[in-house]
């Protein structure tokens, strides 16, 4: 009789542990980059744009011609792509994002 009670208690404990583990893993969601930034509404991605690289303006700005006009974009974070290889007159594809109300360069790739 004692063996049956011990087996039932052990089985109950195992079920409790398994139930606790499964409910914890089901309710967790992975943290995204926007969550880590603390303000997901502060950053909005834009689409890829084709243009012509017109050069650097100081240390933190680039000039790019697209849609018939030259625009200047600030470099605020690590820009992915070919920023270290690009030369004036190169055909490029680039993307921007909105950070704190201003448009900044996000990616720049040679075409």
PDB file of N, CA and C in Angstrom:
ATOM      1  N   UNK A   1       0.818  -1.190   0.000  1.00  0.00           N
ATOM      2  CA  UNK A   1       0.000   0.000   0.000  1.00  0.00           C
ATOM      3  C   UNK A   1       0.867   1.260   0.000  1.00  0.00           C
ATOM      4  N   UNK A   2       1.922   1.261   0.789  1.00  0.00           N
ATOM      5  CA  UNK A   2       2.828   2.408   0.868  1.00  0.00           C
ATOM      6  C   UNK A   2       3.502   2.655  -0.483  1.00  0.00           C
ATOM      7  N   UNK A   3       3.808   1.583  -1.192  1.00  0.00           N
ATOM      8  CA  UNK A   3       4.454   1.706  -2.500  1.00  0.00           C
ATOM      9  C   UNK A   3       3.517   2.404  -3.496  1.00  0.00           C
ATOM     10  N   UNK A   4       2.219   2.108  -3.450  1.00  0.00           N
ATOM     11  CA  UNK A   4       1.253   2.731  -4.351  1.00  0.00           C
ATOM     12  C   UNK A   4       1.124   4.213  -4.049  1.00  0.00           C
ATOM     13  N   UNK A   5       1.083   4.574  -2.784  1.00  0.00           N
ATOM     14  CA  UNK A   5       0.972   5.981  -2.410  1.00  0.00           C
ATOM     15  C   UNK A   5       2.211   6.747  -2.854  1.00  0.00           C
ATOM     16  N   UNK A   6       3.388   6.165  -2.658  1.00  0.00           N
ATOM     17  CA  UNK A   6       4.635   6.807  -3.095  1.00  0.00           C
ATOM     18  C   UNK A   6       4.655   6.991  -4.607  1.00  0.00           C
ATOM     19  N   UNK A   7       4.180   5.978  -5.328  1.00  0.00           N
ATOM     20  CA  UNK A   7       4.131   6.065  -6.792  1.00  0.00           C
ATOM     21  C   UNK A   7       3.173   7.157  -7.242  1.00  0.00           C
ATOM     22  N   UNK A   8       2.018   7.262  -6.568  1.00  0.00           N
ATOM     23  CA  UNK A   8       1.055   8.308  -6.915  1.00  0.00           C
ATOM     24  C   UNK A   8       1.610   9.695  -6.625  1.00  0.00           C
ATOM     25  N   UNK A   9       2.288   9.861  -5.502  1.00  0.00           N
ATOM     26  CA  UNK A   9       2.881  11.153  -5.162  1.00  0.00           C
ATOM     27  C   UNK A   9       3.964  11.518  -6.172  1.00  0.00           C
ATOM     28  N   UNK A  10       4.804  10.569  -6.535  1.00  0.00           N
ATOM     29  CA  UNK A  10       5.856  10.806  -7.528  1.00  0.00           C
ATOM     30  C   UNK A  10       5.253  11.174  -8.880  1.00  0.00           C
ATOM     31  N   UNK A  11       4.205  10.463  -9.293  1.00  0.00           N
ATOM     32  CA  UNK A  11       3.552  10.757 -10.567  1.00  0.00           C
ATOM     33  C   UNK A  11       2.932  12.158 -10.538  1.00  0.00           C
ATOM     34  N   UNK A  12       2.312  12.517  -9.424  1.00  0.00           N
ATOM     35  CA  UNK A  12       1.717  13.851  -9.292  1.00  0.00           C
ATOM     36  C   UNK A  12       2.785  14.938  -9.380  1.00  0.00           C
ATOM     37  N   UNK A  13       3.922  14.717  -8.712  1.00  0.00           N
ATOM     38  CA  UNK A  13       5.017  15.698  -8.754  1.00  0.00           C
ATOM     39  C   UNK A  13       5.556  15.869 -10.174  1.00  0.00           C
ATOM     40  N   UNK A  14       5.748  14.768 -10.871  1.00  0.00           N
ATOM     41  CA  UNK A  14       6.235  14.833 -12.252  1.00  0.00           C
ATOM     42  C   UNK A  14       5.253  15.585 -13.155  1.00  0.00           C
ATOM     43  N   UNK A  15       3.951  15.317 -12.973  1.00  0.00           N
ATOM     44  CA  UNK A  15       2.955  16.022 -13.789  1.00  0.00           C
ATOM     45  C   UNK A  15       2.966  17.520 -13.480  1.00  0.00           C
ATOM     46  N   UNK A  16       3.141  17.882 -12.214  1.00  0.00           N
ATOM     47  CA  UNK A  16       3.181  19.284 -11.835  1.00  0.00           C
ATOM     48  C   UNK A  16       4.393  19.986 -12.454  1.00  0.00           C
ATOM     49  N   UNK A  17       5.546  19.320 -12.414  1.00  0.00           N
ATOM     50  CA  UNK A  17       6.759  19.893 -13.001  1.00  0.00           C
ATOM     51  C   UNK A  17       6.606  20.056 -14.509  1.00  0.00           C
ATOM     52  N   UNK A  18       6.097  19.032 -15.179  1.00  0.00           N
ATOM     53  CA  UNK A  18       5.909  19.110 -16.633  1.00  0.00           C
ATOM     54  C   UNK A  18       4.885  20.183 -17.000  1.00  0.00           C
ATOM     55  N   UNK A  19       3.830  20.308 -16.242  1.00  0.00           N
ATOM     56  CA  UNK A  19       2.833  21.335 -16.519  1.00  0.00           C
ATOM     57  C   UNK A  19       3.433  22.724 -16.346  1.00  0.00           C
ATOM     58  N   UNK A  20       4.245  22.918 -15.335  1.00  0.00           N
ATOM     59  CA  UNK A  20       4.875  24.218 -15.107  1.00  0.00           C
ATOM     60  C   UNK A  20       5.840  24.561 -16.233  1.00  0.00           C
ATOM     61  N   UNK A  21       6.619  23.583 -16.672  1.00  0.00           N
ATOM     62  CA  UNK A  21       7.585  23.830 -17.755  1.00  0.00           C
ATOM     63  C   UNK A  21       6.879  24.152 -19.066  1.00  0.00           C
ATOM     64  N   UNK A  22       5.839  23.416 -19.396  1.00  0.00           N
ATOM     65  CA  UNK A  22       5.180  23.646 -20.679  1.00  0.00           C
ATOM     66  C   UNK A  22       4.422  24.959 -20.688  1.00  0.00           C
ATOM     67  N   UNK A  23       3.824  25.370 -19.604  1.00  0.00           N
ATOM     68  CA  UNK A  23       3.089  26.634 -19.612  1.00  0.00           C
ATOM     69  C   UNK A  23       4.037  27.824 -19.700  1.00  0.00           C
ATOM     70  N   UNK A  24       5.244  27.721 -19.155  1.00  0.00           N
ATOM     71  CA  UNK A  24       6.218  28.798 -19.237  1.00  0.00           C
ATOM     72  C   UNK A  24       6.711  28.959 -20.666  1.00  0.00           C
ATOM     73  N   UNK A  25       7.011  27.868 -21.351  1.00  0.00           N
ATOM     74  CA  UNK A  25       7.557  27.970 -22.701  1.00  0.00           C
ATOM     75  C   UNK A  25       6.505  28.383 -23.716  1.00  0.00           C
ATOM     76  N   UNK A  26       5.228  28.079 -23.471  1.00  0.00           N
ATOM     77  CA  UNK A  26       4.183  28.462 -24.411  1.00  0.00           C
ATOM     78  C   UNK A  26       3.896  29.954 -24.370  1.00  0.00           C
ATOM     79  N   UNK A  27       4.094  30.586 -23.232  1.00  0.00           N
ATOM     80  CA  UNK A  27       3.726  31.983 -23.076  1.00  0.00           C
ATOM     81  C   UNK A  27       4.851  32.954 -23.360  1.00  0.00           C
ATOM     82  N   UNK A  28       6.012  32.480 -23.685  1.00  0.00           N
ATOM     83  CA  UNK A  28       7.118  33.391 -23.962  1.00  0.00           C
ATOM     84  C   UNK A  28       7.175  33.676 -25.445  1.00  0.00           C
ATOM     85  N   UNK A  29       7.495  34.912 -25.773  1.00  0.00           N
ATOM     86  CA  UNK A  29       7.684  35.303 -27.163  1.00  0.00           C
ATOM     87  C   UNK A  29       9.089  35.847 -27.304  1.00  0.00           C
ATOM     88  N   UNK A  30       9.744  35.570 -28.415  1.00  0.00           N
ATOM     89  CA  UNK A  30      11.105  36.070 -28.584  1.00  0.00           C
ATOM     90  C   UNK A  30      11.115  37.590 -28.667  1.00  0.00           C
ATOM     91  N   UNK A  31      12.159  38.177 -28.141  1.00  0.00           N
ATOM     92  CA  UNK A  31      12.297  39.636 -28.176  1.00  0.00           C
ATOM     93  C   UNK A  31      12.779  40.056 -29.553  1.00  0.00           C
ATOM     94  N   UNK A  32      12.130  41.051 -30.115  1.00  0.00           N
ATOM     95  CA  UNK A  32      12.541  41.552 -31.420  1.00  0.00           C
ATOM     96  C   UNK A  32      13.456  42.746 -31.237  1.00  0.00           C
ATOM     97  N   UNK A  33      14.070  43.178 -32.325  1.00  0.00           N
ATOM     98  CA  UNK A  33      14.951  44.347 -32.268  1.00  0.00           C
ATOM     99  C   UNK A  33      14.176  45.583 -31.842  1.00  0.00           C
ATOM    100  N   UNK A  34      12.918  45.693 -32.292  1.00  0.00           N
ATOM    101  CA  UNK A  34      12.108  46.844 -31.914  1.00  0.00           C
ATOM    102  C   UNK A  34      11.804  46.830 -30.417  1.00  0.00           C
ATOM    103  N   UNK A  35      11.550  45.632 -29.850  1.00  0.00           N
ATOM    104  CA  UNK A  35      11.315  45.534 -28.416  1.00  0.00           C
ATOM    105  C   UNK A  35      12.546  45.959 -27.646  1.00  0.00           C
ATOM    106  N   UNK A  36      13.705  45.540 -28.132  1.00  0.00           N
ATOM    107  CA  UNK A  36      14.948  45.884 -27.454  1.00  0.00           C
ATOM    108  C   UNK A  36      15.195  47.387 -27.499  1.00  0.00           C
ATOM    109  N   UNK A  37      14.773  48.031 -28.555  1.00  0.00           N
ATOM    110  CA  UNK A  37      14.965  49.474 -28.671  1.00  0.00           C
ATOM    111  C   UNK A  37      14.052  50.233 -27.721  1.00  0.00           C
ATOM    112  N   UNK A  38      12.967  49.599 -27.297  1.00  0.00           N
ATOM    113  CA  UNK A  38      12.093  50.227 -26.340  1.00  0.00           C
ATOM    114  C   UNK A  38      10.987  51.067 -26.950  1.00  0.00           C
ATOM    115  N   UNK A  39      11.086  51.391 -28.225  1.00  0.00           N
ATOM    116  CA  UNK A  39      10.063  52.209 -28.850  1.00  0.00           C
ATOM    117  C   UNK A  39       9.841  51.731 -30.277  1.00  0.00           C
ATOM    118  N   UNK A  40       8.990  50.710 -30.479  1.00  0.00           N
ATOM    119  CA  UNK A  40       8.810  50.184 -31.833  1.00  0.00           C
ATOM    120  C   UNK A  40       8.213  51.199 -32.798  1.00  0.00           C
ATOM    121  N   UNK A  41       7.504  52.197 -32.307  1.00  0.00           N
ATOM    122  CA  UNK A  41       6.924  53.198 -33.202  1.00  0.00           C
ATOM    123  C   UNK A  41       7.954  54.220 -33.652  1.00  0.00           C
ATOM    124  N   UNK A  42       9.133  54.248 -33.018  1.00  0.00           N
ATOM    125  CA  UNK A  42      10.148  55.236 -33.346  1.00  0.00           C
ATOM    126  C   UNK A  42      10.928  54.925 -34.609  1.00  0.00           C
ATOM    127  N   UNK A  43      10.848  53.685 -35.110  1.00  0.00           N
ATOM    128  CA  UNK A  43      11.613  53.304 -36.291  1.00  0.00           C
ATOM    129  C   UNK A  43      10.659  52.684 -37.312  1.00  0.00           C
ATOM    130  N   UNK A  44      10.651  53.233 -38.510  1.00  0.00           N
ATOM    131  CA  UNK A  44       9.843  52.688 -39.590  1.00  0.00           C
ATOM    132  C   UNK A  44      10.748  52.424 -40.785  1.00  0.00           C
ATOM    133  N   UNK A  45      10.693  51.214 -41.316  1.00  0.00           N
ATOM    134  CA  UNK A  45      11.520  50.853 -42.462  1.00  0.00           C
ATOM    135  C   UNK A  45      10.880  51.334 -43.750  1.00  0.00           C
ATOM    136  N   UNK A  46      11.718  51.688 -44.716  1.00  0.00           N
ATOM    137  CA  UNK A  46      11.222  52.071 -46.032  1.00  0.00           C
ATOM    138  C   UNK A  46      11.719  51.066 -47.056  1.00  0.00           C
ATOM    139  N   UNK A  47      11.265  51.176 -48.287  1.00  0.00           N
ATOM    140  CA  UNK A  47      11.629  50.214 -49.319  1.00  0.00           C
ATOM    141  C   UNK A  47      12.987  50.535 -49.940  1.00  0.00           C
ATOM    142  N   UNK A  48      13.506  49.575 -50.703  1.00  0.00           N
ATOM    143  CA  UNK A  48      14.781  49.713 -51.404  1.00  0.00           C
ATOM    144  C   UNK A  48      14.621  50.717 -52.549  1.00  0.00           C
ATOM    145  N   UNK A  49      15.571  51.638 -52.682  1.00  0.00           N
ATOM    146  CA  UNK A  49      15.526  52.696 -53.695  1.00  0.00           C
ATOM    147  C   UNK A  49      16.791  52.613 -54.540  1.00  0.00           C
ATOM    148  N   UNK A  50      16.662  52.804 -55.846  1.00  0.00           N
ATOM    149  CA  UNK A  50      17.836  52.817 -56.713  1.00  0.00           C
ATOM    150  C   UNK A  50      18.244  54.257 -56.978  1.00  0.00           C
ATOM    151  N   UNK A  51      19.559  54.482 -57.045  1.00  0.00           N
ATOM    152  CA  UNK A  51      20.036  55.833 -57.268  1.00  0.00           C
ATOM    153  C   UNK A  51      21.499  55.853 -57.674  1.00  0.00           C
ATOM    154  N   UNK A  52      22.091  57.057 -57.629  1.00  0.00           N
ATOM    155  CA  UNK A  52      23.504  57.257 -57.966  1.00  0.00           C
ATOM    156  C   UNK A  52      24.168  57.942 -56.778  1.00  0.00           C
ATOM    157  N   UNK A  53      25.279  57.372 -56.329  1.00  0.00           N
ATOM    158  CA  UNK A  53      26.005  57.940 -55.197  1.00  0.00           C
ATOM    159  C   UNK A  53      26.714  59.212 -55.652  1.00  0.00           C
ATOM    160  N   UNK A  54      26.480  60.317 -54.962  1.00  0.00           N
ATOM    161  CA  UNK A  54      27.070  61.603 -55.331  1.00  0.00           C
ATOM    162  C   UNK A  54      28.212  62.015 -54.419  1.00  0.00           C
ATOM    163  N   UNK A  55      28.425  61.307 -53.329  1.00  0.00           N
ATOM    164  CA  UNK A  55      29.571  61.611 -52.484  1.00  0.00           C
ATOM    165  C   UNK A  55      29.215  61.771 -51.019  1.00  0.00           C
ATOM    166  N   UNK A  56      30.267  61.938 -50.237  1.00  0.00           N
ATOM    167  CA  UNK A  56      30.120  62.160 -48.801  1.00  0.00           C
ATOM    168  C   UNK A  56      30.062  63.659 -48.544  1.00  0.00           C
ATOM    169  N   UNK A  57      29.337  64.029 -47.526  1.00  0.00           N
ATOM    170  CA  UNK A  57      29.282  65.418 -47.096  1.00  0.00           C
ATOM    171  C   UNK A  57      29.646  65.424 -45.613  1.00  0.00           C
ATOM    172  N   UNK A  58      30.894  65.731 -45.336  1.00  0.00           N
ATOM    173  CA  UNK A  58      31.372  65.637 -43.966  1.00  0.00           C
ATOM    174  C   UNK A  58      31.566  64.180 -43.571  1.00  0.00           C
ATOM    175  N   UNK A  59      31.570  63.932 -42.273  1.00  0.00           N
ATOM    176  CA  UNK A  59      31.780  62.563 -41.781  1.00  0.00           C
ATOM    177  C   UNK A  59      30.488  61.775 -41.633  1.00  0.00           C
ATOM    178  N   UNK A  60      29.358  62.446 -41.486  1.00  0.00           N
ATOM    179  CA  UNK A  60      28.126  61.744 -41.130  1.00  0.00           C
ATOM    180  C   UNK A  60      26.990  61.882 -42.133  1.00  0.00           C
ATOM    181  N   UNK A  61      27.277  62.324 -43.358  1.00  0.00           N
ATOM    182  CA  UNK A  61      26.224  62.495 -44.351  1.00  0.00           C
ATOM    183  C   UNK A  61      26.689  61.987 -45.712  1.00  0.00           C
ATOM    184  N   UNK A  62      25.720  61.493 -46.510  1.00  0.00           N
ATOM    185  CA  UNK A  62      25.978  61.104 -47.899  1.00  0.00           C
ATOM    186  C   UNK A  62      24.966  61.810 -48.788  1.00  0.00           C
ATOM    187  N   UNK A  63      25.385  62.073 -50.037  1.00  0.00           N
ATOM    188  CA  UNK A  63      24.489  62.660 -51.038  1.00  0.00           C
ATOM    189  C   UNK A  63      24.188  61.583 -52.067  1.00  0.00           C
ATOM    190  N   UNK A  64      22.895  61.407 -52.350  1.00  0.00           N
ATOM    191  CA  UNK A  64      22.449  60.384 -53.292  1.00  0.00           C
ATOM    192  C   UNK A  64      21.422  61.005 -54.230  1.00  0.00           C
ATOM    193  N   UNK A  65      21.590  60.742 -55.538  1.00  0.00           N
ATOM    194  CA  UNK A  65      20.623  61.200 -56.534  1.00  0.00           C
ATOM    195  C   UNK A  65      19.654  60.069 -56.836  1.00  0.00           C
ATOM    196  N   UNK A  66      18.372  60.384 -56.746  1.00  0.00           N
ATOM    197  CA  UNK A  66      17.337  59.430 -57.148  1.00  0.00           C
ATOM    198  C   UNK A  66      16.081  60.216 -57.514  1.00  0.00           C
ATOM    199  N   UNK A  67      15.331  59.693 -58.442  1.00  0.00           N
ATOM    200  CA  UNK A  67      14.105  60.342 -58.922  1.00  0.00           C
ATOM    201  C   UNK A  67      14.350  61.779 -59.370  1.00  0.00           C
ATOM    202  N   UNK A  68      15.505  62.037 -59.977  1.00  0.00           N
ATOM    203  CA  UNK A  68      15.798  63.343 -60.547  1.00  0.00           C
ATOM    204  C   UNK A  68      16.248  64.410 -59.563  1.00  0.00           C
ATOM    205  N   UNK A  69      16.485  64.071 -58.297  1.00  0.00           N
ATOM    206  CA  UNK A  69      16.961  65.078 -57.344  1.00  0.00           C
ATOM    207  C   UNK A  69      18.021  64.473 -56.417  1.00  0.00           C
ATOM    208  N   UNK A  70      18.867  65.335 -55.891  1.00  0.00           N
ATOM    209  CA  UNK A  70      19.931  64.906 -54.979  1.00  0.00           C
ATOM    210  C   UNK A  70      19.462  65.180 -53.554  1.00  0.00           C
ATOM    211  N   UNK A  71      19.552  64.141 -52.721  1.00  0.00           N
ATOM    212  CA  UNK A  71      19.162  64.286 -51.323  1.00  0.00           C
ATOM    213  C   UNK A  71      20.329  63.897 -50.426  1.00  0.00           C
ATOM    214  N   UNK A  72      20.355  64.474 -49.237  1.00  0.00           N
ATOM    215  CA  UNK A  72      21.400  64.189 -48.260  1.00  0.00           C
ATOM    216  C   UNK A  72      20.791  63.381 -47.122  1.00  0.00           C
ATOM    217  N   UNK A  73      21.475  62.287 -46.758  1.00  0.00           N
ATOM    218  CA  UNK A  73      21.011  61.409 -45.682  1.00  0.00           C
ATOM    219  C   UNK A  73      22.078  61.317 -44.605  1.00  0.00           C
ATOM    220  N   UNK A  74      21.639  61.317 -43.375  1.00  0.00           N
ATOM    221  CA  UNK A  74      22.565  61.203 -42.243  1.00  0.00           C
ATOM    222  C   UNK A  74      22.895  59.730 -41.988  1.00  0.00           C
ATOM    223  N   UNK A  75      24.124  59.487 -41.564  1.00  0.00           N
ATOM    224  CA  UNK A  75      24.572  58.159 -41.150  1.00  0.00           C
ATOM    225  C   UNK A  75      24.601  58.174 -39.624  1.00  0.00           C
ATOM    226  N   UNK A  76      23.666  57.464 -38.972  1.00  0.00           N
ATOM    227  CA  UNK A  76      23.612  57.495 -37.506  1.00  0.00           C
ATOM    228  C   UNK A  76      23.996  56.170 -36.864  1.00  0.00           C
ATOM    229  N   UNK A  77      23.761  55.064 -37.509  1.00  0.00           N
ATOM    230  CA  UNK A  77      24.093  53.746 -36.980  1.00  0.00           C
ATOM    231  C   UNK A  77      25.036  53.058 -37.955  1.00  0.00           C
ATOM    232  N   UNK A  78      25.307  51.816 -37.691  1.00  0.00           N
ATOM    233  CA  UNK A  78      26.102  51.001 -38.604  1.00  0.00           C
ATOM    234  C   UNK A  78      25.281  50.768 -39.877  1.00  0.00           C
ATOM    235  N   UNK A  79      25.724  51.314 -40.986  1.00  0.00           N
ATOM    236  CA  UNK A  79      25.035  51.128 -42.262  1.00  0.00           C
ATOM    237  C   UNK A  79      25.543  49.832 -42.880  1.00  0.00           C
ATOM    238  N   UNK A  80      24.637  48.921 -43.221  1.00  0.00           N
ATOM    239  CA  UNK A  80      25.049  47.658 -43.817  1.00  0.00           C
ATOM    240  C   UNK A  80      25.247  47.832 -45.314  1.00  0.00           C
ATOM    241  N   UNK A  81      26.159  47.062 -45.868  1.00  0.00           N
ATOM    242  CA  UNK A  81      26.379  47.088 -47.311  1.00  0.00           C
ATOM    243  C   UNK A  81      27.774  47.542 -47.690  1.00  0.00           C
ATOM    244  N   UNK A  82      27.834  48.397 -48.725  1.00  0.00           N
ATOM    245  CA  UNK A  82      29.093  48.755 -49.368  1.00  0.00           C
ATOM    246  C   UNK A  82      29.502  50.209 -49.146  1.00  0.00           C
ATOM    247  N   UNK A  83      29.159  50.781 -48.020  1.00  0.00           N
ATOM    248  CA  UNK A  83      29.481  52.184 -47.767  1.00  0.00           C
ATOM    249  C   UNK A  83      30.982  52.437 -47.821  1.00  0.00           C
ATOM    250  N   UNK A  84      31.775  51.456 -47.446  1.00  0.00           N
ATOM    251  CA  UNK A  84      33.232  51.614 -47.448  1.00  0.00           C
ATOM    252  C   UNK A  84      33.844  51.443 -48.845  1.00  0.00           C
ATOM    253  N   UNK A  85      33.068  50.963 -49.841  1.00  0.00           N
ATOM    254  CA  UNK A  85      33.584  50.711 -51.189  1.00  0.00           C
ATOM    255  C   UNK A  85      33.049  51.681 -52.239  1.00  0.00           C
ATOM    256  N   UNK A  86      31.959  52.369 -51.928  1.00  0.00           N
ATOM    257  CA  UNK A  86      31.267  53.177 -52.921  1.00  0.00           C
ATOM    258  C   UNK A  86      32.084  54.412 -53.310  1.00  0.00           C
ATOM    259  N   UNK A  87      31.973  54.759 -54.620  1.00  0.00           N
ATOM    260  CA  UNK A  87      32.657  55.957 -55.135  1.00  0.00           C
ATOM    261  C   UNK A  87      31.623  56.843 -55.820  1.00  0.00           C
ATOM    262  N   UNK A  88      31.958  58.110 -55.953  1.00  0.00           N
ATOM    263  CA  UNK A  88      31.075  59.054 -56.615  1.00  0.00           C
ATOM    264  C   UNK A  88      30.743  58.566 -58.024  1.00  0.00           C
ATOM    265  N   UNK A  89      29.464  58.568 -58.372  1.00  0.00           N
ATOM    266  CA  UNK A  89      29.005  58.136 -59.690  1.00  0.00           C
ATOM    267  C   UNK A  89      28.574  56.685 -59.747  1.00  0.00           C
ATOM    268  N   UNK A  90      28.808  55.901 -58.689  1.00  0.00           N
ATOM    269  CA  UNK A  90      28.399  54.492 -58.673  1.00  0.00           C
ATOM    270  C   UNK A  90      26.887  54.357 -58.607  1.00  0.00           C
ATOM    271  N   UNK A  91      26.359  53.375 -59.369  1.00  0.00           N
ATOM    272  CA  UNK A  91      24.940  53.028 -59.271  1.00  0.00           C
ATOM    273  C   UNK A  91      24.753  52.219 -57.992  1.00  0.00           C
ATOM    274  N   UNK A  92      23.748  52.582 -57.211  1.00  0.00           N
ATOM    275  CA  UNK A  92      23.533  51.929 -55.917  1.00  0.00           C
ATOM    276  C   UNK A  92      22.061  51.611 -55.710  1.00  0.00           C
ATOM    277  N   UNK A  93      21.816  50.766 -54.734  1.00  0.00           N
ATOM    278  CA  UNK A  93      20.485  50.547 -54.177  1.00  0.00           C
ATOM    279  C   UNK A  93      20.632  50.833 -52.692  1.00  0.00           C
ATOM    280  N   UNK A  94      19.673  51.566 -52.129  1.00  0.00           N
ATOM    281  CA  UNK A  94      19.794  51.934 -50.725  1.00  0.00           C
ATOM    282  C   UNK A  94      18.424  51.927 -50.057  1.00  0.00           C
ATOM    283  N   UNK A  95      18.443  51.923 -48.741  1.00  0.00           N
ATOM    284  CA  UNK A  95      17.203  52.048 -47.985  1.00  0.00           C
ATOM    285  C   UNK A  95      17.432  53.025 -46.849  1.00  0.00           C
ATOM    286  N   UNK A  96      16.347  53.597 -46.405  1.00  0.00           N
ATOM    287  CA  UNK A  96      16.390  54.558 -45.307  1.00  0.00           C
ATOM    288  C   UNK A  96      15.416  54.113 -44.231  1.00  0.00           C
ATOM    289  N   UNK A  97      15.505  54.764 -43.089  1.00  0.00           N
ATOM    290  CA  UNK A  97      14.541  54.537 -42.027  1.00  0.00           C
ATOM    291  C   UNK A  97      14.315  55.844 -41.285  1.00  0.00           C
ATOM    292  N   UNK A  98      13.192  55.921 -40.602  1.00  0.00           N
ATOM    293  CA  UNK A  98      12.855  57.101 -39.814  1.00  0.00           C
ATOM    294  C   UNK A  98      13.324  56.871 -38.386  1.00  0.00           C
ATOM    295  N   UNK A  99      14.136  57.781 -37.874  1.00  0.00           N
ATOM    296  CA  UNK A  99      14.590  57.725 -36.489  1.00  0.00           C
ATOM    297  C   UNK A  99      14.396  59.104 -35.885  1.00  0.00           C
ATOM    298  N   UNK A 100      13.603  59.160 -34.858  1.00  0.00           N
ATOM    299  CA  UNK A 100      13.316  60.426 -34.170  1.00  0.00           C
ATOM    300  C   UNK A 100      12.866  61.528 -35.133  1.00  0.00           C
ATOM    301  N   UNK A 101      12.040  61.160 -36.092  1.00  0.00           N
ATOM    302  CA  UNK A 101      11.476  62.145 -37.007  1.00  0.00           C
ATOM    303  C   UNK A 101      12.344  62.547 -38.177  1.00  0.00           C
ATOM    304  N   UNK A 102      13.526  61.940 -38.326  1.00  0.00           N
ATOM    305  CA  UNK A 102      14.364  62.281 -39.481  1.00  0.00           C
ATOM    306  C   UNK A 102      14.707  61.022 -40.264  1.00  0.00           C
ATOM    307  N   UNK A 103      14.927  61.193 -41.561  1.00  0.00           N
ATOM    308  CA  UNK A 103      15.244  60.077 -42.441  1.00  0.00           C
ATOM    309  C   UNK A 103      16.750  59.866 -42.460  1.00  0.00           C
ATOM    310  N   UNK A 104      17.183  58.650 -42.124  1.00  0.00           N
ATOM    311  CA  UNK A 104      18.606  58.326 -42.077  1.00  0.00           C
ATOM    312  C   UNK A 104      18.890  57.111 -42.950  1.00  0.00           C
ATOM    313  N   UNK A 105      20.155  56.982 -43.373  1.00  0.00           N
ATOM    314  CA  UNK A 105      20.570  55.869 -44.224  1.00  0.00           C
ATOM    315  C   UNK A 105      20.610  54.580 -43.418  1.00  0.00           C
ATOM    316  N   UNK A 106      20.054  53.496 -43.986  1.00  0.00           N
ATOM    317  CA  UNK A 106      20.057  52.195 -43.322  1.00  0.00           C
ATOM    318  C   UNK A 106      20.972  51.207 -44.048  1.00  0.00           C
ATOM    319  N   UNK A 107      20.797  51.069 -45.378  1.00  0.00           N
ATOM    320  CA  UNK A 107      21.637  50.171 -46.172  1.00  0.00           C
ATOM    321  C   UNK A 107      22.084  50.886 -47.437  1.00  0.00           C
ATOM    322  N   UNK A 108      23.210  50.456 -47.990  1.00  0.00           N
ATOM    323  CA  UNK A 108      23.705  50.978 -49.254  1.00  0.00           C
ATOM    324  C   UNK A 108      24.495  49.870 -49.933  1.00  0.00           C
ATOM    325  N   UNK A 109      24.069  49.479 -51.117  1.00  0.00           N
ATOM    326  CA  UNK A 109      24.733  48.398 -51.860  1.00  0.00           C
ATOM    327  C   UNK A 109      25.035  48.845 -53.283  1.00  0.00           C
ATOM    328  N   UNK A 110      26.188  48.418 -53.784  1.00  0.00           N
ATOM    329  CA  UNK A 110      26.545  48.689 -55.169  1.00  0.00           C
ATOM    330  C   UNK A 110      25.680  47.856 -56.098  1.00  0.00           C
ATOM    331  N   UNK A 111      25.232  48.441 -57.204  1.00  0.00           N
ATOM    332  CA  UNK A 111      24.485  47.687 -58.226  1.00  0.00           C
ATOM    333  C   UNK A 111      25.407  47.177 -59.286  1.00  0.00           C
TER     334      UNK A 111
END
